[in-house]
Amino acid sequence: NEGLEASEALRTSAFWFLVVGMTLQQFVRTGVVSQMVPHLQQVGFSLSMATGAMMLLAFFGMSSKLIFGRLSETITARLAFVVVMILQGAGLAVLIVSGGSVVTWAAIVVFGLGMGGVGALTPLVITDMFGLKQFGSIMGLTRAALVIPVLVGPIMAGMIFDSTGGYNLMFGITIGLLIVSIGAFMLTKTPHRSTPAGE
């Protein structure tokens, strides 16, 4: 299979930009989605409404896998990943200012569209950047740092809630992390792959 070996990928700037971008982006899942129901209840949703909002988020999340899988074939997986992060940030921004109004439902839709694309696009980005030669090893290495948002995200959200009485600051911080992630993805360039001998 054509592509880079894991040791070669580790020596590229593309690998490390992707690690930064993918790791920081996961704070959306660990620091925001995990707190979405209590946030919605705090801004006036009943438990049944908040549950319905999460079902809506899941529906558009599943839909976006199809949308962005197809889009990646047109604009590349890397740029499609940037689009989903922009949608996540936009959805969060509207959630912060909507305060439980009807606009909150629109924010959930936009946020869900951004959330679902991540799972579909991650392996496509890795393949586009490094090929299939050692895809599994490279994919595993890029995911190793995800322990950081998994451990830190919920703790950070809890501490912010305890000190501010709400989740808006956590949402704002996450938007900032998404901006850094977008920057990292924009700086990522496909590494040069040498042609194997005999080809």
PDB file of N, CA, C and O in Angstrom, residues 118-154:
ATOM      1  N   VAL A 118     -17.282  14.442  12.519  1.00  0.00           N
ATOM      2  CA  VAL A 118     -15.940  14.157  13.030  1.00  0.00           C
ATOM      3  C   VAL A 118     -15.571  12.687  12.872  1.00  0.00           C
ATOM      4  O   VAL A 118     -14.492  12.346  12.385  1.00  0.00           O
ATOM      5  N   GLY A 119     -16.475  11.803  13.285  1.00  0.00           N
ATOM      6  CA  GLY A 119     -16.171  10.376  13.228  1.00  0.00           C
ATOM      7  C   GLY A 119     -15.922   9.877  11.815  1.00  0.00           C
ATOM      8  O   GLY A 119     -15.032   9.049  11.576  1.00  0.00           O
ATOM      9  N   ALA A 120     -16.700  10.396  10.871  1.00  0.00           N
ATOM     10  CA  ALA A 120     -16.536   9.965   9.486  1.00  0.00           C
ATOM     11  C   ALA A 120     -15.275  10.532   8.852  1.00  0.00           C
ATOM     12  O   ALA A 120     -14.625   9.874   8.037  1.00  0.00           O
ATOM     13  N   LEU A 121     -14.915  11.751   9.240  1.00  0.00           N
ATOM     14  CA  LEU A 121     -13.812  12.438   8.564  1.00  0.00           C
ATOM     15  C   LEU A 121     -12.437  12.094   9.122  1.00  0.00           C
ATOM     16  O   LEU A 121     -11.437  12.187   8.408  1.00  0.00           O
ATOM     17  N   THR A 122     -12.364  11.705  10.389  1.00  0.00           N
ATOM     18  CA  THR A 122     -11.058  11.456  11.002  1.00  0.00           C
ATOM     19  C   THR A 122     -10.230  10.432  10.222  1.00  0.00           C
ATOM     20  O   THR A 122      -9.079  10.719   9.848  1.00  0.00           O
ATOM     21  N   PRO A 123     -10.758   9.224   9.938  1.00  0.00           N
ATOM     22  CA  PRO A 123      -9.932   8.276   9.162  1.00  0.00           C
ATOM     23  C   PRO A 123      -9.653   8.751   7.749  1.00  0.00           C
ATOM     24  O   PRO A 123      -8.600   8.424   7.184  1.00  0.00           O
ATOM     25  N   LEU A 124     -10.564   9.532   7.175  1.00  0.00           N
ATOM     26  CA  LEU A 124     -10.340  10.038   5.822  1.00  0.00           C
ATOM     27  C   LEU A 124      -9.197  11.042   5.799  1.00  0.00           C
ATOM     28  O   LEU A 124      -8.398  11.066   4.850  1.00  0.00           O
ATOM     29  N   VAL A 125      -9.112  11.900   6.826  1.00  0.00           N
ATOM     30  CA  VAL A 125      -8.007  12.859   6.908  1.00  0.00           C
ATOM     31  C   VAL A 125      -6.679  12.124   7.031  1.00  0.00           C
ATOM     32  O   VAL A 125      -5.697  12.460   6.350  1.00  0.00           O
ATOM     33  N   ILE A 126      -6.634  11.107   7.895  1.00  0.00           N
ATOM     34  CA  ILE A 126      -5.399  10.341   8.083  1.00  0.00           C
ATOM     35  C   ILE A 126      -4.977   9.683   6.774  1.00  0.00           C
ATOM     36  O   ILE A 126      -3.801   9.699   6.397  1.00  0.00           O
ATOM     37  N   THR A 127      -5.944   9.111   6.063  1.00  0.00           N
ATOM     38  CA  THR A 127      -5.634   8.453   4.787  1.00  0.00           C
ATOM     39  C   THR A 127      -5.129   9.451   3.754  1.00  0.00           C
ATOM     40  O   THR A 127      -4.141   9.197   3.047  1.00  0.00           O
ATOM     41  N   ASP A 128      -5.793  10.600   3.663  1.00  0.00           N
ATOM     42  CA  ASP A 128      -5.370  11.626   2.706  1.00  0.00           C
ATOM     43  C   ASP A 128      -3.953  12.108   2.991  1.00  0.00           C
ATOM     44  O   ASP A 128      -3.173  12.365   2.068  1.00  0.00           O
ATOM     45  N   MET A 129      -3.632  12.250   4.262  1.00  0.00           N
ATOM     46  CA  MET A 129      -2.330  12.804   4.632  1.00  0.00           C
ATOM     47  C   MET A 129      -1.196  11.785   4.516  1.00  0.00           C
ATOM     48  O   MET A 129      -0.109  12.097   4.022  1.00  0.00           O
ATOM     49  N   PHE A 130      -1.455  10.559   4.974  1.00  0.00           N
ATOM     50  CA  PHE A 130      -0.352   9.602   5.160  1.00  0.00           C
ATOM     51  C   PHE A 130      -0.512   8.303   4.381  1.00  0.00           C
ATOM     52  O   PHE A 130       0.376   7.451   4.424  1.00  0.00           O
ATOM     53  N   GLY A 131      -1.627   8.132   3.674  1.00  0.00           N
ATOM     54  CA  GLY A 131      -1.819   6.916   2.900  1.00  0.00           C
ATOM     55  C   GLY A 131      -2.230   5.734   3.773  1.00  0.00           C
ATOM     56  O   GLY A 131      -2.515   5.878   4.959  1.00  0.00           O
ATOM     57  N   LEU A 132      -2.240   4.559   3.167  1.00  0.00           N
ATOM     58  CA  LEU A 132      -2.744   3.356   3.837  1.00  0.00           C
ATOM     59  C   LEU A 132      -1.646   2.398   4.287  1.00  0.00           C
ATOM     60  O   LEU A 132      -1.944   1.372   4.891  1.00  0.00           O
ATOM     61  N   LYS A 133      -0.397   2.728   4.008  1.00  0.00           N
ATOM     62  CA  LYS A 133       0.689   1.786   4.267  1.00  0.00           C
ATOM     63  C   LYS A 133       0.700   1.329   5.721  1.00  0.00           C
ATOM     64  O   LYS A 133       0.780   0.126   6.012  1.00  0.00           O
ATOM     65  N   GLN A 134       0.631   2.280   6.662  1.00  0.00           N
ATOM     66  CA  GLN A 134       0.547   1.943   8.090  1.00  0.00           C
ATOM     67  C   GLN A 134      -0.569   2.764   8.727  1.00  0.00           C
ATOM     68  O   GLN A 134      -0.404   3.376   9.781  1.00  0.00           O
ATOM     69  N   PHE A 135      -1.728   2.724   8.072  1.00  0.00           N
ATOM     70  CA  PHE A 135      -2.878   3.525   8.517  1.00  0.00           C
ATOM     71  C   PHE A 135      -3.229   3.252   9.967  1.00  0.00           C
ATOM     72  O   PHE A 135      -3.445   4.183  10.758  1.00  0.00           O
ATOM     73  N   GLY A 136      -3.319   1.989  10.352  1.00  0.00           N
ATOM     74  CA  GLY A 136      -3.734   1.645  11.713  1.00  0.00           C
ATOM     75  C   GLY A 136      -2.801   2.207  12.768  1.00  0.00           C
ATOM     76  O   GLY A 136      -3.254   2.757  13.782  1.00  0.00           O
ATOM     77  N   SER A 137      -1.510   2.076  12.541  1.00  0.00           N
ATOM     78  CA  SER A 137      -0.525   2.575  13.506  1.00  0.00           C
ATOM     79  C   SER A 137      -0.586   4.091  13.618  1.00  0.00           C
ATOM     80  O   SER A 137      -0.568   4.650  14.724  1.00  0.00           O
ATOM     81  N   ILE A 138      -0.674   4.774  12.481  1.00  0.00           N
ATOM     82  CA  ILE A 138      -0.713   6.238  12.487  1.00  0.00           C
ATOM     83  C   ILE A 138      -2.006   6.731  13.124  1.00  0.00           C
ATOM     84  O   ILE A 138      -2.004   7.665  13.934  1.00  0.00           O
ATOM     85  N   MET A 139      -3.112   6.083  12.797  1.00  0.00           N
ATOM     86  CA  MET A 139      -4.394   6.447  13.395  1.00  0.00           C
ATOM     87  C   MET A 139      -4.328   6.306  14.917  1.00  0.00           C
ATOM     88  O   MET A 139      -4.757   7.189  15.665  1.00  0.00           O
ATOM     89  N   GLY A 140      -3.767   5.206  15.385  1.00  0.00           N
ATOM     90  CA  GLY A 140      -3.642   4.992  16.821  1.00  0.00           C
ATOM     91  C   GLY A 140      -2.787   6.051  17.499  1.00  0.00           C
ATOM     92  O   GLY A 140      -3.121   6.528  18.587  1.00  0.00           O
ATOM     93  N   LEU A 141      -1.705   6.443  16.845  1.00  0.00           N
ATOM     94  CA  LEU A 141      -0.815   7.456  17.413  1.00  0.00           C
ATOM     95  C   LEU A 141      -1.504   8.819  17.503  1.00  0.00           C
ATOM     96  O   LEU A 141      -1.315   9.560  18.470  1.00  0.00           O
ATOM     97  N   THR A 142      -2.310   9.155  16.488  1.00  0.00           N
ATOM     98  CA  THR A 142      -2.999  10.451  16.530  1.00  0.00           C
ATOM     99  C   THR A 142      -4.057  10.480  17.628  1.00  0.00           C
ATOM    100  O   THR A 142      -4.409  11.552  18.118  1.00  0.00           O
ATOM    101  N   ARG A 143      -4.569   9.312  17.999  1.00  0.00           N
ATOM    102  CA  ARG A 143      -5.633   9.251  19.003  1.00  0.00           C
ATOM    103  C   ARG A 143      -5.098   9.168  20.429  1.00  0.00           C
ATOM    104  O   ARG A 143      -5.868   9.313  21.385  1.00  0.00           O
ATOM    105  N   ALA A 144      -3.798   8.931  20.585  1.00  0.00           N
ATOM    106  CA  ALA A 144      -3.237   8.729  21.927  1.00  0.00           C
ATOM    107  C   ALA A 144      -3.471   9.933  22.832  1.00  0.00           C
ATOM    108  O   ALA A 144      -3.747   9.787  24.033  1.00  0.00           O
ATOM    109  N   ALA A 145      -3.371  11.138  22.277  1.00  0.00           N
ATOM    110  CA  ALA A 145      -3.499  12.349  23.092  1.00  0.00           C
ATOM    111  C   ALA A 145      -4.945  12.628  23.512  1.00  0.00           C
ATOM    112  O   ALA A 145      -5.187  13.530  24.317  1.00  0.00           O
ATOM    113  N   LEU A 146      -5.914  11.853  22.998  1.00  0.00           N
ATOM    114  CA  LEU A 146      -7.313  12.102  23.351  1.00  0.00           C
ATOM    115  C   LEU A 146      -7.598  11.838  24.816  1.00  0.00           C
ATOM    116  O   LEU A 146      -8.643  12.236  25.335  1.00  0.00           O
ATOM    117  N   VAL A 147      -6.665  11.176  25.495  1.00  0.00           N
ATOM    118  CA  VAL A 147      -6.830  10.987  26.945  1.00  0.00           C
ATOM    119  C   VAL A 147      -6.902  12.343  27.651  1.00  0.00           C
ATOM    120  O   VAL A 147      -7.535  12.465  28.701  1.00  0.00           O
ATOM    121  N   ILE A 148      -6.297  13.382  27.067  1.00  0.00           N
ATOM    122  CA  ILE A 148      -6.289  14.714  27.699  1.00  0.00           C
ATOM    123  C   ILE A 148      -7.695  15.299  27.784  1.00  0.00           C
ATOM    124  O   ILE A 148      -8.164  15.627  28.883  1.00  0.00           O
ATOM    125  N   PRO A 149      -8.422  15.449  26.657  1.00  0.00           N
ATOM    126  CA  PRO A 149      -9.782  15.971  26.788  1.00  0.00           C
ATOM    127  C   PRO A 149     -10.720  15.042  27.551  1.00  0.00           C
ATOM    128  O   PRO A 149     -11.648  15.507  28.221  1.00  0.00           O
ATOM    129  N   VAL A 150     -10.500  13.734  27.455  1.00  0.00           N
ATOM    130  CA  VAL A 150     -11.359  12.790  28.184  1.00  0.00           C
ATOM    131  C   VAL A 150     -11.245  13.010  29.682  1.00  0.00           C
ATOM    132  O   VAL A 150     -12.247  12.995  30.411  1.00  0.00           O
ATOM    133  N   LEU A 151     -10.024  13.245  30.152  1.00  0.00           N
ATOM    134  CA  LEU A 151      -9.810  13.456  31.589  1.00  0.00           C
ATOM    135  C   LEU A 151     -10.109  14.888  32.014  1.00  0.00           C
ATOM    136  O   LEU A 151     -10.722  15.123  33.058  1.00  0.00           O
ATOM    137  N   VAL A 152      -9.680  15.846  31.214  1.00  0.00           N
ATOM    138  CA  VAL A 152      -9.735  17.253  31.618  1.00  0.00           C
ATOM    139  C   VAL A 152     -11.105  17.884  31.355  1.00  0.00           C
ATOM    140  O   VAL A 152     -11.586  18.695  32.162  1.00  0.00           O
ATOM    141  N   GLY A 153     -11.752  17.520  30.241  1.00  0.00           N
ATOM    142  CA  GLY A 153     -12.994  18.166  29.846  1.00  0.00           C
ATOM    143  C   GLY A 153     -14.085  18.158  30.906  1.00  0.00           C
ATOM    144  O   GLY A 153     -14.581  19.220  31.313  1.00  0.00           O
ATOM    145  N   PRO A 154     -14.500  16.991  31.402  1.00  0.00           N
ATOM    146  CA  PRO A 154     -15.558  16.959  32.412  1.00  0.00           C
ATOM    147  C   PRO A 154     -15.172  17.656  33.710  1.00  0.00           C
ATOM    148  O   PRO A 154     -16.007  18.317  34.348  1.00  0.00           O
TER     149      PRO A 154
END
